[in-house]
Coordinates of N, CA and C in Angstrom, one line a residue:
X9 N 7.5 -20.5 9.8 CA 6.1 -20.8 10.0 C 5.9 -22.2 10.6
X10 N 6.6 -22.4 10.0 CA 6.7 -24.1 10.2 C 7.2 -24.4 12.1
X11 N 8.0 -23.8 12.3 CA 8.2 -23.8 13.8 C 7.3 -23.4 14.9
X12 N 6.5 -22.8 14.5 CA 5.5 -21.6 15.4 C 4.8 -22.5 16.3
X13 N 4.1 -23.6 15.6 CA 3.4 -24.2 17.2 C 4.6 -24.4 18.6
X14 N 5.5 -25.3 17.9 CA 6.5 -25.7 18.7 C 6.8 -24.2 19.7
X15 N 7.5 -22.8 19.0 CA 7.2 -22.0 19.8 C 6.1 -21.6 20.8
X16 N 5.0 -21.7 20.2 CA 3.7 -20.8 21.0 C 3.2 -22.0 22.2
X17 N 3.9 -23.2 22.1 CA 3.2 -24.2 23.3 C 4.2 -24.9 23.8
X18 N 5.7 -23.6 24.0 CA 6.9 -23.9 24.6 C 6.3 -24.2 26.3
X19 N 7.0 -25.4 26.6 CA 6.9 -25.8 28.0 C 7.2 -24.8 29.1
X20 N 7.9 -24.6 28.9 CA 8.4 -23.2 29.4 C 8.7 -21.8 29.3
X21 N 7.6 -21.1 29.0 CA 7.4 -19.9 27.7 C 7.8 -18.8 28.9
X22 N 8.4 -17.9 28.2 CA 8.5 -17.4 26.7 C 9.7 -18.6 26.0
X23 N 9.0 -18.9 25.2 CA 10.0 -19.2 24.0 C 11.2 -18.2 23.6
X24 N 12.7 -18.6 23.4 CA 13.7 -18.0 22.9 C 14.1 -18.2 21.7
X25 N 13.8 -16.9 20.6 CA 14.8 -17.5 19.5 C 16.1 -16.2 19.1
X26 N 17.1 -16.7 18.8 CA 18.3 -15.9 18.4 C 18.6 -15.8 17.1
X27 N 18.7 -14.5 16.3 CA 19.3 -14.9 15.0 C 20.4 -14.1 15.0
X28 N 21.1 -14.5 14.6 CA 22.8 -14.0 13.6 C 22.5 -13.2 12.9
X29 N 22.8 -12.1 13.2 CA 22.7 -11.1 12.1 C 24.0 -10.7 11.3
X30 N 23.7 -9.1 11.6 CA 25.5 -8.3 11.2 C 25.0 -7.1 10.8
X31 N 26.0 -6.5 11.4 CA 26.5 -5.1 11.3 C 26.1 -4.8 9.7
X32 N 26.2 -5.9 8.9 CA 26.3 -5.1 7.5 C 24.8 -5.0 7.3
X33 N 24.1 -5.0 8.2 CA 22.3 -4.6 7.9 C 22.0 -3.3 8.0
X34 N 23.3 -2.3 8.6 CA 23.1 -1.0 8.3 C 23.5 -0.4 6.8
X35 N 24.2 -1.6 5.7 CA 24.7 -0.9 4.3 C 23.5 -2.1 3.5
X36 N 22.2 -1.4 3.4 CA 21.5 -2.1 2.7 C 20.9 -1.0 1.6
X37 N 20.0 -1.3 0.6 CA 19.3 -0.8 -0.3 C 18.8 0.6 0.0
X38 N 19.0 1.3 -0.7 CA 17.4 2.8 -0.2 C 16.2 2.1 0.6
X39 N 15.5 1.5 -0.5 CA 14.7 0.8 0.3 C 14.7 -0.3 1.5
X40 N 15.7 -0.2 1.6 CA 15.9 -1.4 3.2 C 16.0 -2.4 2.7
X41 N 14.6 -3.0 3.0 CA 14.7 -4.5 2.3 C 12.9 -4.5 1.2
X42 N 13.3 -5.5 0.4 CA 12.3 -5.7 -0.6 C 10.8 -6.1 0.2
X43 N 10.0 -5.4 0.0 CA 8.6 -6.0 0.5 C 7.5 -6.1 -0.7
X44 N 8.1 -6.8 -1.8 CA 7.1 -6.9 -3.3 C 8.0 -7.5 -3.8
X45 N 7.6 -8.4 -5.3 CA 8.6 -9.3 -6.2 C 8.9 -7.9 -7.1
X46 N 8.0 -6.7 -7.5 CA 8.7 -5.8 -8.3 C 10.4 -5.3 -7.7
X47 N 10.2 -4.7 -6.8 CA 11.7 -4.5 -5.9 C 12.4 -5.1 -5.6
X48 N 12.0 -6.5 -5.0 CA 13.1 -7.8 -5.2 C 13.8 -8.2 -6.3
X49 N 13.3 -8.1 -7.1 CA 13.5 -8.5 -8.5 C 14.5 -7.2 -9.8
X50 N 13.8 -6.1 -8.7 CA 14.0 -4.9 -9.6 C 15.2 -4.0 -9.6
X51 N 16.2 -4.6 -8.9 CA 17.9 -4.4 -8.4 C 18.3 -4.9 -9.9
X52 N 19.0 -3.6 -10.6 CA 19.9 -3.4 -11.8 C 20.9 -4.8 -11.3
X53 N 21.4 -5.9 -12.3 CA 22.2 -6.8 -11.7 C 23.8 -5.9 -11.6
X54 N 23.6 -5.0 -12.5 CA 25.3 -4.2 -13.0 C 25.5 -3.3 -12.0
X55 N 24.5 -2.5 -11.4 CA 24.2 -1.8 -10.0 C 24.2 -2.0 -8.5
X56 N 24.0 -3.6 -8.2 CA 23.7 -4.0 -7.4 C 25.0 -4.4 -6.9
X57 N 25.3 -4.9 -6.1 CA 26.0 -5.1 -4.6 C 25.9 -5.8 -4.0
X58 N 26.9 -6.6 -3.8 CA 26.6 -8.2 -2.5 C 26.8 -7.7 -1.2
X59 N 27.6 -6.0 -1.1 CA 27.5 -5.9 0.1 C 26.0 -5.5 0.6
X60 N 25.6 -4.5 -0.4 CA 23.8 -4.2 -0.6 C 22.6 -5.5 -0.3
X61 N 23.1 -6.7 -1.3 CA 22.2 -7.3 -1.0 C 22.3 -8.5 0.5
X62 N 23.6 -8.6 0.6 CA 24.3 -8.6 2.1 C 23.2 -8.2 3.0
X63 N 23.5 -6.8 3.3 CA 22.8 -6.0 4.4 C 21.0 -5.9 4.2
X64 N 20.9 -6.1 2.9 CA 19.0 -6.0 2.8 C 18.8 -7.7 3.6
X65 N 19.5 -8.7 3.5 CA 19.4 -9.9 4.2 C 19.6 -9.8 5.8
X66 N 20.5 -9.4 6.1 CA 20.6 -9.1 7.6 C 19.5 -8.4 8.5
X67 N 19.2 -6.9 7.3 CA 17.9 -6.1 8.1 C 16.9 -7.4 8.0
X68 N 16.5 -8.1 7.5 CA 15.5 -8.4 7.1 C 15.1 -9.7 8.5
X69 N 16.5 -9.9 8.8 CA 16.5 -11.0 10.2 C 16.2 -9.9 11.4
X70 N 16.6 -8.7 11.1 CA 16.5 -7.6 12.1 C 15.3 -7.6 12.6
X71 N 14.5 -7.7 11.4 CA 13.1 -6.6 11.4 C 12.1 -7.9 11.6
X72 N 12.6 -9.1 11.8 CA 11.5 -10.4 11.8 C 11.5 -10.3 13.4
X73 N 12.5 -10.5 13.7 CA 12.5 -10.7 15.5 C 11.8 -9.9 16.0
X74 N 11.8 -8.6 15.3 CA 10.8 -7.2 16.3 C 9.1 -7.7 15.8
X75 N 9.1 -7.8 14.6 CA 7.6 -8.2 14.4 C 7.1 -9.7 14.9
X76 N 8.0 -10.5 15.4 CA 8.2 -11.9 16.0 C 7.5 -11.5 17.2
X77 N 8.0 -10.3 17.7 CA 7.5 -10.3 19.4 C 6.9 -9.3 19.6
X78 N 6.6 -8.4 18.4 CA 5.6 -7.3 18.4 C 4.1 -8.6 18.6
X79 N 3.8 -9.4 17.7 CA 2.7 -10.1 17.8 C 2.9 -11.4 18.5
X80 N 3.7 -11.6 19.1 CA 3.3 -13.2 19.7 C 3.9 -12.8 21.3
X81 N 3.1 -12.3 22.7 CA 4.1 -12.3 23.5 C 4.6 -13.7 24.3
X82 N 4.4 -14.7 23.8 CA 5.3 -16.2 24.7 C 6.3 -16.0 23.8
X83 N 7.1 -15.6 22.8 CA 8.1 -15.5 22.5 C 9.2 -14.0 22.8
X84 N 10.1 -14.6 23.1 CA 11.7 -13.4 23.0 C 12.5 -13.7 22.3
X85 N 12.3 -13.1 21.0 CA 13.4 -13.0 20.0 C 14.4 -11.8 19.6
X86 N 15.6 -11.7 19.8 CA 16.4 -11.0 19.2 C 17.4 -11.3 18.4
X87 N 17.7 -10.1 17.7 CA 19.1 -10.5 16.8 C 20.3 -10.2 17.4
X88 N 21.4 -10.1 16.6 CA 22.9 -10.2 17.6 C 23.8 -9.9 16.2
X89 N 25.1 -8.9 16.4 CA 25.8 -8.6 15.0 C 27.0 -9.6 16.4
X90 N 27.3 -10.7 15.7 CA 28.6 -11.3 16.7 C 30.5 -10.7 16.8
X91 N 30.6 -9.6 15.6 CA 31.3 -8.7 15.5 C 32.2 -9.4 14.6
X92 N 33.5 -9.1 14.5 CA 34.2 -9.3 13.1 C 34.8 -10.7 13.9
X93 N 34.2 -11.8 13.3 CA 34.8 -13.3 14.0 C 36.7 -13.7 13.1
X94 N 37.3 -13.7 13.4 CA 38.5 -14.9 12.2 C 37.7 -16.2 12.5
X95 N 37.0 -16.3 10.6 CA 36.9 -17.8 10.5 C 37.5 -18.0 9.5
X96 N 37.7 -19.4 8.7 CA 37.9 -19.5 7.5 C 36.9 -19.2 5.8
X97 N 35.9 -19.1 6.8 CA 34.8 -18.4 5.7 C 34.9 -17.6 4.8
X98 N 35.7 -16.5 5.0 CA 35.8 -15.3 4.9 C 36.8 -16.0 3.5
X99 N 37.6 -16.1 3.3 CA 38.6 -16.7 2.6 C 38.1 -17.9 1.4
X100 N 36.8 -18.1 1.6 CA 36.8 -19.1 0.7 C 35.3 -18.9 -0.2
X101 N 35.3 -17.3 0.3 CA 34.0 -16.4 -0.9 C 34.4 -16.7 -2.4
X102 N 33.9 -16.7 -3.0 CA 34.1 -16.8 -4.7 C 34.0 -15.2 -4.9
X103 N 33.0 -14.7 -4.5 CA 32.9 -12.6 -5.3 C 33.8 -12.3 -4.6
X104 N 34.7 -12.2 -3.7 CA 35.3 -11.4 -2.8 C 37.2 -11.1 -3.4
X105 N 37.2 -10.2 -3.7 CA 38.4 -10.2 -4.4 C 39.7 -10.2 -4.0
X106 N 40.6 -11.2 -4.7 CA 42.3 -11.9 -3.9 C 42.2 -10.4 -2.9
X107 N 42.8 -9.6 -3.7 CA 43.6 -8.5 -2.4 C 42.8 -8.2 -1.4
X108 N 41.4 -8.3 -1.4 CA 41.0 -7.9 -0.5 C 40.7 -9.2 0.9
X109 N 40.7 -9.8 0.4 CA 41.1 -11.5 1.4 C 42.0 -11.8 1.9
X110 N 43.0 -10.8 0.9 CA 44.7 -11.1 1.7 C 44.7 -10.3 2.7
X111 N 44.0 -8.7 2.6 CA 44.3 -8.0 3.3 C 43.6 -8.3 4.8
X112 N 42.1 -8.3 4.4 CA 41.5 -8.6 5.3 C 42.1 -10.3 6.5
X113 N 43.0 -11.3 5.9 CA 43.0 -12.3 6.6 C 44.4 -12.1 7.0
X114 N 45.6 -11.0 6.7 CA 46.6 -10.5 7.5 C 46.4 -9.6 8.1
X115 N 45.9 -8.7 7.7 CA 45.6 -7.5 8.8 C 44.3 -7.3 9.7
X116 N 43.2 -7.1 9.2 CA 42.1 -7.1 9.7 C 41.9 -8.7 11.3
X117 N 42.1 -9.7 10.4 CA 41.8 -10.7 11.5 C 42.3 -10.6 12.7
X118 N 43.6 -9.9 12.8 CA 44.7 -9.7 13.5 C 44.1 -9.0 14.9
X119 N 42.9 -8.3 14.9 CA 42.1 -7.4 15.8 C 40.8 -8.3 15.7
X120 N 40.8 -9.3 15.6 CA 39.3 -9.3 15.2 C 38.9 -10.5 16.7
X121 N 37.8 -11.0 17.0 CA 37.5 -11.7 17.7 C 37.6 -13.3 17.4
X122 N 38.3 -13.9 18.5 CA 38.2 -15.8 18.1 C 36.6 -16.1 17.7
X123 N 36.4 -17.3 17.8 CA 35.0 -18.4 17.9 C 34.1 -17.9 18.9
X124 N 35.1 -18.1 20.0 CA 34.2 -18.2 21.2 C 33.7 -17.1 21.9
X125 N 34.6 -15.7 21.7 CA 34.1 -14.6 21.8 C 33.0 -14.3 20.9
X126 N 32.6 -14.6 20.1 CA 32.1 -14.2 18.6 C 30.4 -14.7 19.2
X127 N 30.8 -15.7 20.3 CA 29.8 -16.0 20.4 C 28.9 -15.8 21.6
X128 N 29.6 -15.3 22.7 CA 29.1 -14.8 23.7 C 27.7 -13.8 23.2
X129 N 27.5 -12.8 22.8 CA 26.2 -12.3 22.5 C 24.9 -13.2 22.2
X130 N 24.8 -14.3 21.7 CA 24.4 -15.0 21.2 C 23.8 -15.9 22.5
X131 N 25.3 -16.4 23.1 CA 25.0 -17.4 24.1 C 23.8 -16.5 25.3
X132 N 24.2 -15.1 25.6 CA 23.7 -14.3 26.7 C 22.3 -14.2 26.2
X133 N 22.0 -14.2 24.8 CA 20.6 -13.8 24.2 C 19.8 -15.5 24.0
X134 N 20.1 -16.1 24.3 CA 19.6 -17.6 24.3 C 19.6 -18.1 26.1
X135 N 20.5 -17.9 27.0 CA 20.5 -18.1 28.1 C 20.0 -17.6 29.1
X136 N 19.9 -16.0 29.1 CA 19.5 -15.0 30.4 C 18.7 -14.6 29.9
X137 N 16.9 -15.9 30.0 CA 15.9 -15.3 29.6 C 15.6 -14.1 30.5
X138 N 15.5 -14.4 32.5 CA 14.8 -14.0 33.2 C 15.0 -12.5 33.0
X139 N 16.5 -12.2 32.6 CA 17.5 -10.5 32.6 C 16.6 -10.0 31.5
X140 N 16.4 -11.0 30.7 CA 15.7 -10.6 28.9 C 14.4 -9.8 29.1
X141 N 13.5 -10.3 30.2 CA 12.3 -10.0 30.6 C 12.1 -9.2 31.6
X142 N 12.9 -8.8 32.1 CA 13.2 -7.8 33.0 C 13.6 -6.5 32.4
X143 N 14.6 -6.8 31.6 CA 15.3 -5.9 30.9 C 14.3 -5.1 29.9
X144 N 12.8 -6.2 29.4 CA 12.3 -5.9 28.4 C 12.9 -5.8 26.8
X145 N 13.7 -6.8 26.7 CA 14.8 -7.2 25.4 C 13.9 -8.0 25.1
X146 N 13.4 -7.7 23.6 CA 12.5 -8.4 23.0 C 12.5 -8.0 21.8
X147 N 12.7 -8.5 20.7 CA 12.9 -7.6 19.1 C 14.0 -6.5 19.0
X148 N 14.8 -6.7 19.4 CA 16.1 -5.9 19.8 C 17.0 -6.5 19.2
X149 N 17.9 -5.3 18.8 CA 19.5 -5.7 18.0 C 20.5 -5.8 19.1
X150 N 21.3 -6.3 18.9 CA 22.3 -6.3 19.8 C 23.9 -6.3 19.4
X151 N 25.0 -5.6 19.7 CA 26.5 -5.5 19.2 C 27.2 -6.8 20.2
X152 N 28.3 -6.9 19.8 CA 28.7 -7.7 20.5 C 29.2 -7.3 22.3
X153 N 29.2 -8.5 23.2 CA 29.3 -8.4 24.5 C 28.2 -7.8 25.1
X154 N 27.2 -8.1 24.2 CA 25.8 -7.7 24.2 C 25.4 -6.3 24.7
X155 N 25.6 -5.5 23.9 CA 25.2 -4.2 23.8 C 23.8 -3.7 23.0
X156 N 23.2 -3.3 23.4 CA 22.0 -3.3 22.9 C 22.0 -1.7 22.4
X157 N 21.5 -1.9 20.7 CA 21.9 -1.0 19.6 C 20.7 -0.3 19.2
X158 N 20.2 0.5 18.9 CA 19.3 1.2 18.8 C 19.4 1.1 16.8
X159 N 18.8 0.4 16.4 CA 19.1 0.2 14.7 C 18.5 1.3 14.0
X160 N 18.9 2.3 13.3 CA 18.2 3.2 12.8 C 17.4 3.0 11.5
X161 N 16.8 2.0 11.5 CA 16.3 1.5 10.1 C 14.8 0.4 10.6
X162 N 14.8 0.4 11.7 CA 13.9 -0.2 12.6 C 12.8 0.7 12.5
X163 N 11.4 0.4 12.6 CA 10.6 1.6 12.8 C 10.9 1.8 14.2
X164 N 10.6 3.0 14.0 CA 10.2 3.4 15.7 C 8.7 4.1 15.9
X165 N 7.9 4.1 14.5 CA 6.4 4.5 15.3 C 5.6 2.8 15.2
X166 N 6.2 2.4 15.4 CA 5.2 1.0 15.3 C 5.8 -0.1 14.3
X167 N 5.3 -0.9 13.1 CA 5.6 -1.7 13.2 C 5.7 -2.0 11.6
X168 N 5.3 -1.2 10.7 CA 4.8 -0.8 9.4 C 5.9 -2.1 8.4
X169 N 7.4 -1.9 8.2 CA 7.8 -2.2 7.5 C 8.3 -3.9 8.1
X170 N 8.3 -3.8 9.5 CA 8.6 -5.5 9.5 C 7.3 -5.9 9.2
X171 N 6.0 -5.5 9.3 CA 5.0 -6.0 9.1 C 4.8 -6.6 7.6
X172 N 5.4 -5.4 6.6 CA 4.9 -6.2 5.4 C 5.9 -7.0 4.8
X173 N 7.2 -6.9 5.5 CA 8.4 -7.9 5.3 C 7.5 -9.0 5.9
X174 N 6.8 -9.5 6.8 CA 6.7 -10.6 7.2 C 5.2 -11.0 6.5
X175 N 4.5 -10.4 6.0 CA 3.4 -10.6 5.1 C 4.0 -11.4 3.9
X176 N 5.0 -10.1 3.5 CA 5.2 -10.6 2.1 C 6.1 -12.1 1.5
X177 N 6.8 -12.4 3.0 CA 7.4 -13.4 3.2 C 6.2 -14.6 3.0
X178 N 5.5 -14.4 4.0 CA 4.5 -15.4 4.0 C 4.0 -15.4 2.6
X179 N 3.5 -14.8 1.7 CA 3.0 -15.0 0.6 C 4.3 -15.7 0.0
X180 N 5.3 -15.5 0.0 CA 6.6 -16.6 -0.8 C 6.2 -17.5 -0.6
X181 N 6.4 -18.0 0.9 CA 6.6 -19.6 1.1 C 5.0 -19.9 1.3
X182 N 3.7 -19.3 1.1 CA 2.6 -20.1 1.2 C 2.0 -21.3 0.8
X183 N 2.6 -21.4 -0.6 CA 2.7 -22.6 -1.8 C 2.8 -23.8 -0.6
X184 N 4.2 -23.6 -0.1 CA 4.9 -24.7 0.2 C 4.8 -24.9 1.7
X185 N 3.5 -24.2 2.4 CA 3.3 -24.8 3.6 C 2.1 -25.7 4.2

């Protein structure tokens, strides 16, 4: 919220914003993501899932960009899954368990994308406004080498659930703006 003027009286509008998502915003909650403190709150701790609560974070960058540019059109925002990067990150999780770090950082990384590939989707969704606006890429997911993904958790009759994700957001941080 805090950034929004700066967007809406970009010198050279449309405004571009990019966010980092991931793939893992397709393994989230039944309910997608939390739109109330009952449901946020209301995840069994013994039940719950970092990959679950992982992916309810991810959709939730998903579903802001679409309602970002459902209502403001001087902005183009999309998200971007950068695909499986080798960083050191991965390796220095506290929940994430030995074997599965070993395996994942011998075998898995071994296929996986460097830095700089990882980041190409990213760079093309920040740089090639004019294609963006042509293309009509605007609240859109994207795979890596920029493929544009059709998210099945996205509405598609309108706008219902990023809508009250971004309500309900705003009621969080209202206090503090």
């Amino acid at each position: 919220r805090l950034l929004e003027p700066a967007l809406f009286n970009c010198k050279n509008p449309p405004a571009t914003v990019v966010q980092t998502s991931s793939a893992g915003s397709f393994f989230t909650y039944p309910h997608k993501v939390a739109t109330d403190l009952t449901t946020l709150n209301g995840c069994d701790p013994k039940s719950a899932s970092w990959v679950h609560s992982y992916g309810q974070s991810k959709l939730a960058q998903v579903l802001w960009v679409q309602h970002l540019t459902q209502t403001n059109t001087k902005i183009i925002a999309n998200a971007f899954h950068p695909g499986l990067v080798a960083t050191e990150g991965f390796g220095k999780m506290k929940n994430v368990p030995r074997l599965l770090k070993y395996f994942v950082q011998k075998f898995v990384f071994k296929f996986s994308s460097n830095r700089t590939e990882g980041a190409y989707t990213g760079l093309y969704l920040g740089l090639a406004k004019q294609e963006l606006i042509q293309k009509g890429y605007a609240g859109k997911y994207f795979h890596p080498q920029a493929v544009l993904v059709d998210h099945p958790f996205v509405d598609k009759d309108g706008a219902h659930l990023p809508r009250k994700l971004w309500e309900f957001s705003d009621e969080l941080v209202q206090e503090y703006l």
